[in-house]
Amino acid sequence: MLPRLFSFKGGVKPQTHKTPSVQEPIGLAPLPARLYVPLHQSIGGVPNPRVEVGERVLKGQVIGGADGWLSAAAHASTSGTVIAIEDHLAAHPSGLPTLTVVIEADGSDEWIARTAVDHRSLPPERVREMLRDAGVVGLGGAVFPSHAKLAAAAGVPVEELVINGAECEPYMSCDDVLMRERSDEIVRGIAIFRDLLDARRVLIGIEDNKPAAVAAMQAAVQAQGEDYQVVAVPTRYPAGGAKQLIRVLTGKEVPASKRSTELGVQCFNVGTVHSAYRALAFGEPVISRIVTLTGNLERPRNWEVRLGTPLHELLALGKPKDDTDRYLMGGPMMGFALPGLDAPVVKATNCVIAASPAMFPPSPPEMPCIRCGACAEACPHELQPFELYWFARARNFGKTQEYHIFDCIECGCCSYVCPSHIPLVQYFRFAKSEIWSRERDKKAAEAAKARFELRNAREEREQAEKAARLAKAAAARAAEKKSRPSAAEPAPVEALAAAASPALAADSVDAALVTPPAKSADQPSSAQPALDAEAVKKATIVAAMERARSQRAAAPPRNTEQLSPEQKRQLAAVDARRAALQAEEVAPVAASGASGETAKSGEQQGTAE
Amino acid sequence: MSDFTTPPYLLQERSSVRRVMMQVLLALLPGVAAYVWLIGPIIVVQLAIATLAALAGEALMLRLRQKPLGLFLSDGSAILTAWLIALSFPPLAPWWLIAVGTLFAIVVAKHLYGGLGQNPFNPAMVAFAACIVSFPALMSQWPALGLEASFLEQLRIVAGIAPRIDVMSGATPLDALKTALKLGNGTVDVPTLLATQEVFGHFAGRGWEWVAGGYLLGGLWMWQRRLISWHAPLGFIAGLSVLAAALWALDPQQFADPLFHLFSGGSLLGAFFIVTDPVSGCTTPKGKLIFGLLAGLLAYIIRVFGGFPDGIAFAVLLMNLCVPLIDMYSQPPIFGLKNEK
Ligand code: SF4
Ligand code: SF4
């Protein structure tokens, strides 16, 4: 019985080019002499190094411990010696280096002690922790830590668990081959996610251009007697976008302002499910992944590659043809051009494409927008891209937000169809990053203002206290003098006391700091205690803001003039596409809403999970 | 800002402004063919004159604005404007009128507003309106049907070296009906007029029916190729025919039926080629529908009650003014936010 399918609006049908890379089964990429394992391979906190230079590590040993809840551990992908912990080129559009553990392989490929566990015998909390420490993240490309997505939203039971095997991105076939060859393990892994989320139904969505994968998954589901539904969904980019797949399978639409669990649905990529299964059932952390190596090569194929393998070593396996002029990571729609081949394979590396001018001929020159509306028709999020374009161009960022720029998933459908060949997505990224940086500046300014006001209040209060003390002393002296017959110059003293009295809070100042003013009767004015109460409130707010800021994993630096390398990295993480979007999402999850930001479901971004 | 060396710009559909425009020109051909059959090859001459004028105006303005000449001259948008002008002006209008109209459209209505994609008004309709206001007599002289004029004669008329008097006494069927009704002052009625006067054919103007049919054919083809959506044309046709039907039902003696109106004047040319202009029209589906509907209503009102032979140009220009407003209030709900608000 097939479930009713829904459809999402828009989308495009580019040529898929998937066949060349699925001719051979998954190959095991050879062990390189040196592995460059970046510590930060997921959204969220940067793992802290757990090893030292010169230390011998085993395959699967934690080399970077998860930093906070929203983070995932990093592991040595073979046994050997740590020869350096240094900045190394990362597989990231920014081309900035990131802290990387360099391991010289000893060739013995010796595992750590592995313990298999049954997730049913453990409390869910413990299972999530184990997944985090095994470095399980979204392998569709979004690399959002999976354990952080494994909790239902308060009060909303999870109706559907969607397993994403759609793989809509052209050229990419790593999920396809994984489903064909390891369907059994994937289906076993689904149980972990289903049980943790207590999901009622499981829907496995696969684009109908992968009949072999559909058949393999169906067979595995049947063999294991599960009631999961394997659904072939119509092939249309971006059907593999989490939001689109959720829409197609369940009819639910997850807006940018919500997390999918708030609508009772959650989505994971098949590769992620597979890695979670290996992590629990075999005690093997995520140290390798399937990478599609395709494009302008003699030998396109899918490889199981150890994380940290330099890309040039991987590419050598495919033998790039002579006219290859650049390399892409990810697909031609959502990927990016690699800054260099020294960068290593990471958890986000789902596909590496050797590109040639013949494969991707240069686009015709840009023309003005003719308002034809083709982009709006193609937009899966039903936005009006040309309106966004006009406003972004005019730097009218308020308007871009009114027209929902943050609902744009940067899928590129709009620029795919634009007859004027306008690089629309570039304008949207520009607008988004401008809005973020303005937002940051605004927050910084607000915090500064709050600090300033707090200081003013404190100074005023201190002055008042001082005045009150003086007045008290003066009054005492005056009383003393009055008690004597020869009362000289009483006027100035009384004047002083009078001057101090409006702000008089002498004995109530300290109390007011803690509790609201209670004894207004003997005070000419209650302005001062009120101010104090306000100051307390402000102090609380400021403290909360500070806390939120420090908790925000990818918080950008406030002073952009003098950046430490660390800050630069963070900034790069924020500014880069997708990663940026998701890094912003960290706040609501990590700081549990302390900053009061809307919780955009970052884990939903991208074609991945 | 143009950087096409990275995703997501590596793959692109094979479409371009030029392709879009060429397809629209192609869609005009059935109507043009019928027109040539009706009037004669002089139509082709007029199309050529307009095209030349448009390209000259375009080149001049591009040079002045320091824009790449080759890129924009070949985008086809100027030619489309030129053709719409040549097809909506009287077929035997003097060559300079067509040329001046086209130049006005390109230089003023298009480039002075910022060029391709920026003009708030449909350039062809601006030209039509400007010319009918400036040269009302020339703009309402249509060749009398049945009065055979050889191609050479037509050419001489267009060139301005033959007297225009005799052959030009005709009117469009729309005008003929209006004038007859006015002159008859209640003594004539539409059905007899349609049945007796030679200018009328089966259900609209003789021969003109076929021209309109040609535009309909081209329009349907564009819709089938998804070059245009159905919203604006259907809205226009609905607006025009609903009002026509209502008045016709009230008083069939004084008002022609909707079919007559649809196949007369520039109705179908307007429905498929003018209210669908993306640049000066609405962009949201609902907006397009409203735009078409109101333009249709206005066109009927102006053509039947106004002083001009046809009302499409003014209707469209008036609606062009409302586009920003309509667009703003017809934004469709986006993914995930449909049940809110
Ligand atoms: S597809 Fe391109 S030309 Fe058409 S409306 Fe969108 S941005 Fe403008
Ligand atoms: S990139 Fe953004 S605006 Fe363009 S089609 Fe995708 S979601 Fe819509």
CSV table of N, CA, C and O in Angstrom, one decimal, chain B residues 99-163:
chain,number,residue,atom,x,y,z
B,99,ALA,N,7.1,54.8,-38.0
B,99,ALA,CA,8.5,55.0,-37.6
B,99,ALA,C,8.5,55.9,-36.3
B,99,ALA,O,9.2,55.6,-35.3
B,100,VAL,N,7.7,57.0,-36.4
B,100,VAL,CA,7.7,57.9,-35.2
B,100,VAL,C,7.2,57.2,-34.0
B,100,VAL,O,7.8,57.3,-32.9
B,101,GLY,N,6.1,56.5,-34.2
B,101,GLY,CA,5.5,55.7,-33.1
B,101,GLY,C,6.5,54.8,-32.5
B,101,GLY,O,6.7,54.7,-31.2
B,102,THR,N,7.2,54.0,-33.3
B,102,THR,CA,8.2,53.1,-32.8
B,102,THR,C,9.3,53.7,-32.1
B,102,THR,O,9.7,53.3,-31.0
B,103,LEU,N,9.8,54.8,-32.7
B,103,LEU,CA,10.9,55.5,-32.0
B,103,LEU,C,10.5,56.0,-30.7
B,103,LEU,O,11.3,56.0,-29.7
B,104,PHE,N,9.3,56.6,-30.7
B,104,PHE,CA,8.8,57.1,-29.4
B,104,PHE,C,8.7,56.0,-28.3
B,104,PHE,O,9.2,56.2,-27.2
B,105,ALA,N,8.3,54.8,-28.8
B,105,ALA,CA,8.2,53.7,-27.9
B,105,ALA,C,9.5,53.3,-27.3
B,105,ALA,O,9.7,53.1,-26.1
B,106,ILE,N,10.5,53.2,-28.2
B,106,ILE,CA,11.8,52.7,-27.8
B,106,ILE,C,12.6,53.8,-27.0
B,106,ILE,O,13.1,53.5,-25.9
B,107,VAL,N,12.6,55.0,-27.5
B,107,VAL,CA,13.4,56.0,-26.9
B,107,VAL,C,12.7,56.5,-25.6
B,107,VAL,O,13.4,56.5,-24.5
B,108,VAL,N,11.5,56.9,-25.7
B,108,VAL,CA,10.9,57.5,-24.5
B,108,VAL,C,10.3,56.4,-23.5
B,108,VAL,O,10.7,56.3,-22.4
B,109,ALA,N,9.4,55.5,-24.1
B,109,ALA,CA,8.7,54.6,-23.2
B,109,ALA,C,9.6,53.5,-22.6
B,109,ALA,O,9.4,53.0,-21.6
B,110,LYS,N,10.7,53.2,-23.4
B,110,LYS,CA,11.6,52.1,-22.9
B,110,LYS,C,12.8,52.7,-22.3
B,110,LYS,O,13.1,52.5,-21.1
B,111,HIS,N,13.6,53.4,-23.1
B,111,HIS,CA,15.0,53.7,-22.6
B,111,HIS,C,15.0,54.8,-21.6
B,111,HIS,O,15.8,54.8,-20.6
B,112,LEU,N,14.1,55.8,-21.7
B,112,LEU,CA,14.2,56.9,-20.7
B,112,LEU,C,13.7,56.4,-19.4
B,112,LEU,O,14.0,57.0,-18.3
B,113,TYR,N,13.0,55.3,-19.4
B,113,TYR,CA,12.6,54.7,-18.1
B,113,TYR,C,13.6,53.7,-17.6
B,113,TYR,O,13.4,53.0,-16.6
B,114,GLY,N,14.7,53.5,-18.3
B,114,GLY,CA,15.7,52.6,-17.8
B,114,GLY,C,16.0,51.4,-18.7
B,114,GLY,O,16.8,50.5,-18.3
B,115,GLY,N,15.3,51.3,-19.8
B,115,GLY,CA,15.7,50.2,-20.7
B,115,GLY,C,15.0,48.9,-20.4
B,115,GLY,O,14.0,48.9,-19.6
B,116,LEU,N,15.5,47.9,-21.0
B,116,LEU,CA,14.9,46.5,-20.9
B,116,LEU,C,14.6,46.2,-19.4
B,116,LEU,O,15.4,46.3,-18.5
B,117,GLY,N,13.3,45.8,-19.2
B,117,GLY,CA,12.9,45.4,-17.9
B,117,GLY,C,12.5,46.4,-16.9
B,117,GLY,O,12.0,46.2,-15.8
B,118,GLN,N,12.7,47.7,-17.3
B,118,GLN,CA,12.5,48.8,-16.3
B,118,GLN,C,11.3,49.6,-16.6
B,118,GLN,O,10.8,50.4,-15.8
B,119,ASN,N,10.8,49.5,-17.9
B,119,ASN,CA,9.7,50.4,-18.3
B,119,ASN,C,8.4,50.0,-17.6
B,119,ASN,O,7.9,48.9,-17.7
B,120,PRO,N,7.8,51.0,-16.9
B,120,PRO,CA,6.5,50.7,-16.2
B,120,PRO,C,5.3,50.6,-17.2
B,120,PRO,O,4.3,50.0,-16.8
B,121,PHE,N,5.4,51.2,-18.4
B,121,PHE,CA,4.3,51.2,-19.3
B,121,PHE,C,4.7,50.3,-20.5
B,121,PHE,O,5.9,50.3,-20.9
B,122,ASN,N,3.7,49.7,-21.1
B,122,ASN,CA,4.0,48.9,-22.3
B,122,ASN,C,4.3,49.9,-23.4
B,122,ASN,O,3.5,50.7,-23.8
B,123,PRO,N,5.6,49.8,-24.0
B,123,PRO,CA,6.0,50.7,-24.9
B,123,PRO,C,5.1,50.8,-26.2
B,123,PRO,O,4.8,51.9,-26.6
B,124,ALA,N,4.7,49.7,-26.7
B,124,ALA,CA,3.8,49.7,-27.8
B,124,ALA,C,2.5,50.4,-27.6
B,124,ALA,O,2.0,51.2,-28.4
B,125,MET,N,2.0,50.3,-26.4
B,125,MET,CA,0.7,50.9,-26.1
B,125,MET,C,0.9,52.4,-25.8
B,125,MET,O,0.1,53.2,-26.1
B,126,VAL,N,2.1,52.8,-25.3
B,126,VAL,CA,2.4,54.2,-25.2
B,126,VAL,C,2.5,54.8,-26.5
B,126,VAL,O,1.9,55.9,-26.8
B,127,ALA,N,3.1,54.1,-27.5
B,127,ALA,CA,3.2,54.7,-28.8
B,127,ALA,C,1.8,54.8,-29.4
B,127,ALA,O,1.5,55.9,-30.0
B,128,PHE,N,1.0,53.8,-29.3
B,128,PHE,CA,-0.4,53.9,-29.8
B,128,PHE,C,-1.2,55.1,-29.2
B,128,PHE,O,-1.8,55.8,-29.9
B,129,ALA,N,-1.1,55.2,-27.9
B,129,ALA,CA,-1.8,56.3,-27.3
B,129,ALA,C,-1.3,57.6,-27.7
B,129,ALA,O,-2.1,58.5,-28.0
B,130,ALA,N,0.0,57.7,-27.8
B,130,ALA,CA,0.6,59.0,-28.1
B,130,ALA,C,0.2,59.4,-29.6
B,130,ALA,O,-0.2,60.5,-29.9
B,131,CYS,N,0.2,58.4,-30.5
B,131,CYS,CA,-0.1,58.7,-31.9
B,131,CYS,C,-1.6,59.0,-32.1
B,131,CYS,O,-2.0,59.8,-32.9
B,132,ILE,N,-2.5,58.3,-31.3
B,132,ILE,CA,-3.9,58.5,-31.5
B,132,ILE,C,-4.3,59.8,-31.0
B,132,ILE,O,-5.2,60.5,-31.5
B,133,VAL,N,-3.6,60.3,-30.0
B,133,VAL,CA,-3.9,61.6,-29.5
B,133,VAL,C,-3.3,62.7,-30.4
B,133,VAL,O,-3.9,63.7,-30.7
B,134,SER,N,-2.1,62.4,-31.0
B,134,SER,CA,-1.5,63.5,-31.8
B,134,SER,C,-2.0,63.4,-33.3
B,134,SER,O,-2.0,64.5,-33.9
B,135,PHE,N,-2.3,62.2,-33.8
B,135,PHE,CA,-2.7,62.2,-35.2
B,135,PHE,C,-4.0,61.4,-35.2
B,135,PHE,O,-4.1,60.3,-35.8
B,136,PRO,N,-5.1,61.9,-34.7
B,136,PRO,CA,-6.3,61.1,-34.6
B,136,PRO,C,-6.8,60.7,-35.9
B,136,PRO,O,-7.4,59.6,-36.1
B,137,ALA,N,-6.7,61.6,-36.9
B,137,ALA,CA,-7.3,61.3,-38.2
B,137,ALA,C,-6.5,60.1,-38.8
B,137,ALA,O,-7.1,59.1,-39.2
B,138,LEU,N,-5.2,60.2,-38.9
B,138,LEU,CA,-4.4,59.1,-39.5
B,138,LEU,C,-4.6,57.8,-38.8
B,138,LEU,O,-4.6,56.8,-39.4
B,139,MET,N,-4.8,57.9,-37.5
B,139,MET,CA,-4.8,56.7,-36.7
B,139,MET,C,-6.2,56.0,-36.8
B,139,MET,O,-6.4,54.9,-36.3
B,140,SER,N,-7.2,56.7,-37.4
B,140,SER,CA,-8.5,56.0,-37.5
B,140,SER,C,-8.8,55.7,-39.0
B,140,SER,O,-10.0,55.4,-39.3
B,141,GLN,N,-7.9,55.9,-39.9
B,141,GLN,CA,-8.2,55.6,-41.3
B,141,GLN,C,-7.8,54.1,-41.6
B,141,GLN,O,-6.6,53.8,-41.6
B,142,TRP,N,-8.8,53.3,-41.8
B,142,TRP,CA,-8.5,51.9,-42.2
B,142,TRP,C,-8.9,51.7,-43.6
B,142,TRP,O,-9.8,52.3,-44.1
B,143,PRO,N,-8.3,50.8,-44.2
B,143,PRO,CA,-8.6,50.5,-45.6
B,143,PRO,C,-10.0,50.0,-45.7
B,143,PRO,O,-10.4,49.1,-45.0
B,144,ALA,N,-10.8,50.5,-46.7
B,144,ALA,CA,-12.1,50.0,-46.9
B,144,ALA,C,-12.0,48.6,-47.5
B,144,ALA,O,-11.2,48.4,-48.5
B,145,LEU,N,-12.7,47.7,-47.0
B,145,LEU,CA,-12.6,46.4,-47.5
B,145,LEU,C,-13.4,46.3,-48.8
B,145,LEU,O,-14.3,47.0,-49.0
B,146,GLY,N,-12.9,45.4,-49.6
B,146,GLY,CA,-13.6,45.2,-50.9
B,146,GLY,C,-13.1,46.2,-51.9
B,146,GLY,O,-13.2,46.0,-53.1
B,147,LEU,N,-12.5,47.3,-51.5
B,147,LEU,CA,-11.9,48.2,-52.4
B,147,LEU,C,-10.5,47.7,-52.7
B,147,LEU,O,-9.6,47.9,-52.0
B,148,GLU,N,-10.4,47.1,-53.8
B,148,GLU,CA,-9.1,46.4,-54.1
B,148,GLU,C,-8.1,47.5,-54.4
B,148,GLU,O,-8.2,48.3,-55.3
B,149,ALA,N,-7.0,47.4,-53.7
B,149,ALA,CA,-5.9,48.2,-54.0
B,149,ALA,C,-4.7,47.3,-54.2
B,149,ALA,O,-4.4,46.5,-53.4
B,150,SER,N,-3.9,47.6,-55.3
B,150,SER,CA,-2.8,46.7,-55.6
B,150,SER,C,-1.7,47.0,-54.6
B,150,SER,O,-1.7,48.0,-53.9
B,151,PHE,N,-0.8,46.1,-54.5
B,151,PHE,CA,0.3,46.2,-53.6
B,151,PHE,C,1.1,47.5,-53.8
B,151,PHE,O,1.5,48.3,-52.9
B,152,LEU,N,1.2,47.8,-55.1
B,152,LEU,CA,2.0,49.0,-55.5
B,152,LEU,C,1.2,50.3,-55.0
B,152,LEU,O,1.8,51.2,-54.5
B,153,GLU,N,-0.1,50.2,-55.2
B,153,GLU,CA,-0.9,51.3,-54.7
B,153,GLU,C,-0.8,51.5,-53.2
B,153,GLU,O,-0.6,52.6,-52.7
B,154,GLN,N,-0.9,50.4,-52.5
B,154,GLN,CA,-0.7,50.4,-51.1
B,154,GLN,C,0.6,51.0,-50.7
B,154,GLN,O,0.7,51.8,-49.8
B,155,LEU,N,1.6,50.6,-51.4
B,155,LEU,CA,3.0,51.0,-51.2
B,155,LEU,C,3.0,52.6,-51.3
B,155,LEU,O,3.6,53.3,-50.5
B,156,ARG,N,2.4,53.1,-52.4
B,156,ARG,CA,2.4,54.5,-52.6
B,156,ARG,C,1.6,55.2,-51.5
B,156,ARG,O,2.0,56.3,-51.1
B,157,ILE,N,0.6,54.6,-51.0
B,157,ILE,CA,-0.1,55.3,-49.9
B,157,ILE,C,0.7,55.3,-48.7
B,157,ILE,O,0.9,56.4,-48.1
B,158,VAL,N,1.4,54.2,-48.4
B,158,VAL,CA,2.2,54.2,-47.2
B,158,VAL,C,3.4,55.2,-47.3
B,158,VAL,O,3.8,55.9,-46.4
B,159,ALA,N,3.9,55.3,-48.6
B,159,ALA,CA,5.0,56.2,-48.8
B,159,ALA,C,4.6,57.6,-48.8
B,159,ALA,O,5.4,58.5,-48.8
B,160,GLY,N,3.3,57.8,-48.9
B,160,GLY,CA,2.8,59.2,-48.9
B,160,GLY,C,2.7,59.9,-50.2
B,160,GLY,O,2.6,61.1,-50.3
B,161,ILE,N,2.9,59.1,-51.3
B,161,ILE,CA,2.9,59.8,-52.7
B,161,ILE,C,1.6,59.5,-53.4
B,161,ILE,O,1.4,60.0,-54.5
B,162,ALA,N,0.7,58.8,-52.8
B,162,ALA,CA,-0.6,58.7,-53.4
B,162,ALA,C,-1.7,59.3,-52.5
B,162,ALA,O,-1.5,59.3,-51.3
B,163,PRO,N,-2.7,59.8,-53.0
B,163,PRO,CA,-3.8,60.4,-52.2
B,163,PRO,C,-4.4,59.3,-51.3
B,163,PRO,O,-4.6,58.2,-51.8
